[in-house]
Coordinates of C-alpha atoms in Angstrom, one line a residue:
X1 CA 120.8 69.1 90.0
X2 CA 121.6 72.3 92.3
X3 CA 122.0 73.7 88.8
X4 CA 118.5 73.7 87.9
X5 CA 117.0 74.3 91.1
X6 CA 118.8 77.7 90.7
X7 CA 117.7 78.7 87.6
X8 CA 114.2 77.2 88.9
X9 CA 114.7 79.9 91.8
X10 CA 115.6 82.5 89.3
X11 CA 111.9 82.4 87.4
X12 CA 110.4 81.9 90.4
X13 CA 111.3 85.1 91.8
X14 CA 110.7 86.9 88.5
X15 CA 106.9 85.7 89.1
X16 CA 106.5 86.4 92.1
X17 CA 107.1 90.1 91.0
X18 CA 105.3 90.2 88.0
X19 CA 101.7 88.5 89.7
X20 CA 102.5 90.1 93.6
X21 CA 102.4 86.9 95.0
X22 CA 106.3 86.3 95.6
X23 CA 105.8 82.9 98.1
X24 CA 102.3 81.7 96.8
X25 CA 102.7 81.3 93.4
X26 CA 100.7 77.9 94.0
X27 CA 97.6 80.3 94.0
X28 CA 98.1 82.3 90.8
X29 CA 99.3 79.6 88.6
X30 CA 97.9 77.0 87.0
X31 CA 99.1 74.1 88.6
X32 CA 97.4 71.9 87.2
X33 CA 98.3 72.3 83.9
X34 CA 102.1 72.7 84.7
X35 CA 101.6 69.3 86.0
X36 CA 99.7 68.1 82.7
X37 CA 102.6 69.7 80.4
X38 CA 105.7 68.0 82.7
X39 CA 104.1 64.9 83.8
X40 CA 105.1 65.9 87.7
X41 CA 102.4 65.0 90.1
X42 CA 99.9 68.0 91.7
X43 CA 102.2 68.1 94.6
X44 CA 105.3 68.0 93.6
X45 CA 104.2 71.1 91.6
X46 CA 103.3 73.0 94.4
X47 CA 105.8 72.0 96.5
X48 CA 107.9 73.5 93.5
X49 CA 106.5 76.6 92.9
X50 CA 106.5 77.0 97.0
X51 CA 110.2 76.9 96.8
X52 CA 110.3 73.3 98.2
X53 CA 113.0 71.0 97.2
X54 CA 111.1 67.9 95.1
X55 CA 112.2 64.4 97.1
X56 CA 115.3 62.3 95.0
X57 CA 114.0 60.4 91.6
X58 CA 116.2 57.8 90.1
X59 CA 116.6 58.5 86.2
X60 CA 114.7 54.8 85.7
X61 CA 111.9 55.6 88.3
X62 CA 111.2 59.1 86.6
X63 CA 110.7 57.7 83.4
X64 CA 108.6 54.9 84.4
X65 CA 106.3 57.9 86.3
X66 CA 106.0 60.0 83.3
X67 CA 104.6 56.7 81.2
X68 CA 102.1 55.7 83.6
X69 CA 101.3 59.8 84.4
X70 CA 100.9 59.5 80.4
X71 CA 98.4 56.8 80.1
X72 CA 96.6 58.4 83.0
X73 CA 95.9 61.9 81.8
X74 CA 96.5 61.7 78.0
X75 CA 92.7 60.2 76.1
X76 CA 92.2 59.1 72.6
X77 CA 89.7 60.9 70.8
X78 CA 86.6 59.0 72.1
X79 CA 87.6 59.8 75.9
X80 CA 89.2 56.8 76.5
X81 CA 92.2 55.7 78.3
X82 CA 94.8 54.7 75.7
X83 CA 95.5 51.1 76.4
X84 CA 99.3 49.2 76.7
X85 CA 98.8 48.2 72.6
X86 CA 97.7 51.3 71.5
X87 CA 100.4 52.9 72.9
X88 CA 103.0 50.6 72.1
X89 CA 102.2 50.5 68.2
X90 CA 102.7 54.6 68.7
X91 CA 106.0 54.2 69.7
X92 CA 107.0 51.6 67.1
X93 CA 106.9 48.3 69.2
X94 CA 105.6 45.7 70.9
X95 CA 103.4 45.8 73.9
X96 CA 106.0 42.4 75.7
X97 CA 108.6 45.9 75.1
X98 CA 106.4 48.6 76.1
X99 CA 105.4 45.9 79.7
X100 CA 109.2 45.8 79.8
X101 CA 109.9 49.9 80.1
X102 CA 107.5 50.0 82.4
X103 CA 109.2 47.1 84.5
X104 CA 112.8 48.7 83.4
X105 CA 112.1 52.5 83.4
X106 CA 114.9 51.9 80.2
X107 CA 113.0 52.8 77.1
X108 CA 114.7 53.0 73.6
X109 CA 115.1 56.9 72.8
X110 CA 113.8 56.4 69.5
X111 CA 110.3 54.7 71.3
X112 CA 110.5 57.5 73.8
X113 CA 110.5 60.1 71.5
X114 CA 107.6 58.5 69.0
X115 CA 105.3 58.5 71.9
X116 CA 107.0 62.1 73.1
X117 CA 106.3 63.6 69.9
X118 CA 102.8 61.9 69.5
X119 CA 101.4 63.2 72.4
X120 CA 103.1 66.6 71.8
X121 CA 105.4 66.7 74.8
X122 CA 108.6 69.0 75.2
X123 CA 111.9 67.7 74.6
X124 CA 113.4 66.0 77.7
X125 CA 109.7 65.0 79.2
X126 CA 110.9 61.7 80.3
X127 CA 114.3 62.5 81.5
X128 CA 114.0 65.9 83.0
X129 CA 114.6 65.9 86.7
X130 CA 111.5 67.8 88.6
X131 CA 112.8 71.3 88.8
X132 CA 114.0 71.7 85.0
X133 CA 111.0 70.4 83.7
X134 CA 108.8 72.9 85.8
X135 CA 111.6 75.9 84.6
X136 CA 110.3 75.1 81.3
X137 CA 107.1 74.8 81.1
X138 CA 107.3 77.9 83.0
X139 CA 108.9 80.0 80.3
X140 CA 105.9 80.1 78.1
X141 CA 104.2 81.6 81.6
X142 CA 106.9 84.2 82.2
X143 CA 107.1 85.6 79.1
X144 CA 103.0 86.4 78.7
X145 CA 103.4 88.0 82.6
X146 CA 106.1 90.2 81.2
X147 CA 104.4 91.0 78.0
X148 CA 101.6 92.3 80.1
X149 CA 103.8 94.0 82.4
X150 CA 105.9 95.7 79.8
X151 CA 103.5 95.9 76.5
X152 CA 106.9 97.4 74.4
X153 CA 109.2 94.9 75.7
X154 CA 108.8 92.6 72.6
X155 CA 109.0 95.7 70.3
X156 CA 112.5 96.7 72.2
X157 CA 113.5 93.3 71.7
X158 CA 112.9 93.3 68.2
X159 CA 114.6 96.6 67.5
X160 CA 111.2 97.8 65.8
X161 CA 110.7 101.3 68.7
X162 CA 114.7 102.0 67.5
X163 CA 113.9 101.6 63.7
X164 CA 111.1 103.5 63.9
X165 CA 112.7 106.4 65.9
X166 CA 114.4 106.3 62.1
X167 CA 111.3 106.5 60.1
X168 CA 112.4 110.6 59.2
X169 CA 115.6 109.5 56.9
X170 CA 113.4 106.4 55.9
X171 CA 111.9 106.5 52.4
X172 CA 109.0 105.8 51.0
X173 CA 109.6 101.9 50.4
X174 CA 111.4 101.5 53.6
X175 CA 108.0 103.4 55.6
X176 CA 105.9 101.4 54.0
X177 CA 107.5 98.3 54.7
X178 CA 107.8 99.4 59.0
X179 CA 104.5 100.2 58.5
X180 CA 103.5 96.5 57.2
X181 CA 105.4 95.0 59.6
X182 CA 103.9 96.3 62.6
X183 CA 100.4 95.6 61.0
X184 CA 101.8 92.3 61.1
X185 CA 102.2 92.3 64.4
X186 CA 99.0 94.0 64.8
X187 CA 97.1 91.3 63.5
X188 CA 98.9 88.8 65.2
X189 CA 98.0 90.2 68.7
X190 CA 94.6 90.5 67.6
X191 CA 94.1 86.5 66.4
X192 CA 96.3 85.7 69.6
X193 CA 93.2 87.8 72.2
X194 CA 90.9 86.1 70.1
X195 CA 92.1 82.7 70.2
X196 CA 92.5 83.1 74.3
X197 CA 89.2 84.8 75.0

């Protein structure tokens, strides 16, 4: 576990640089929704993102959190809180098994994962201890902070600013193929502002 509070440590110091808030990270994140995307309770989050070791979870009682944490925050269309049948025929079963996991904090992966991938949930959200699941659902978080910070830094990654430092012994169908490309790119930044504002 001391291996993912490290790495946990590693992107939290990387946001603390990129939002100036290196130590209260609670107040310029959304903790909220980190908790809504892991299934780790408010606090935990903030104790967290605070640099705060989370308290022990066994592998059964972590499981058995994130089910219940499901059926709390997750609603069927209508509003309503999906009940112990509904979710069992998602995963595939019966509600006497889906009463039993709950009892057991043992679920079948194959159950697990129907009602992970139903309820579009990253890999691991059951079985993740604390401090990995935050690390990633923080990734998506870290690399929109750096892409503000560093506008080019997906463009170096990509190799497009070195190929188009060779646009002068490109020809015509190779230009205008650099050229649709970033267009592409373009366009995509564009629909991605547009869809966030």
């Amino acid at each position: 576990m001391s291996d993912s509070y490290a790495s946990l440590a590693d992107v939290l110091d990387r946001l603390g640089e990129l939002t100036g808030r290196p130590g209260r990270l609670p107040e310029a994140l959304d903790v909220a929704g980190l908790s809504y995307r892991t299934g780790i309770p408010v606090c935990v989050v903030v104790d967290l993102l605070s640099g705060c070791r989370a308290g022990e979870t066994c592998l059964a009682q972590r499981v058995r959190q994130r089910l219940d944490f499901i059926r709390e925050s997750r609603r069927r269309p209508d509003g309503k809180r999906y009940s112990l049948d509904e979710l069992a025929r998602i995963a595939g079963t019966s509600r006497q098994w889906l009463s039993e996991w709950r009892k057991s904090g043992m679920p079948s992966l194959e159950h697990a994962d129907r009602l992970r991938r139903f309820f579009g949930l990253p890999a691991g959200f059951f079985t993740a201890d604390e401090p990995e699941a935050l690390h990633e659902a923080l990734q998506p978080v870290l690399q929109s902070l750096e892409a503000e910070a560093d506008p080019l830094l997906r463009l170096r990654e990509s190799g497009l600013i070195r190929l188009a430092a060779r646009a002068p012994q490109m020809n015509a169908r190779q230009l205008a193929t650099l050229a649709d490309l970033a267009e592409m790119i373009i366009a995509s930044e564009r629909a991605g502002d547009t869809g966030r504002a």
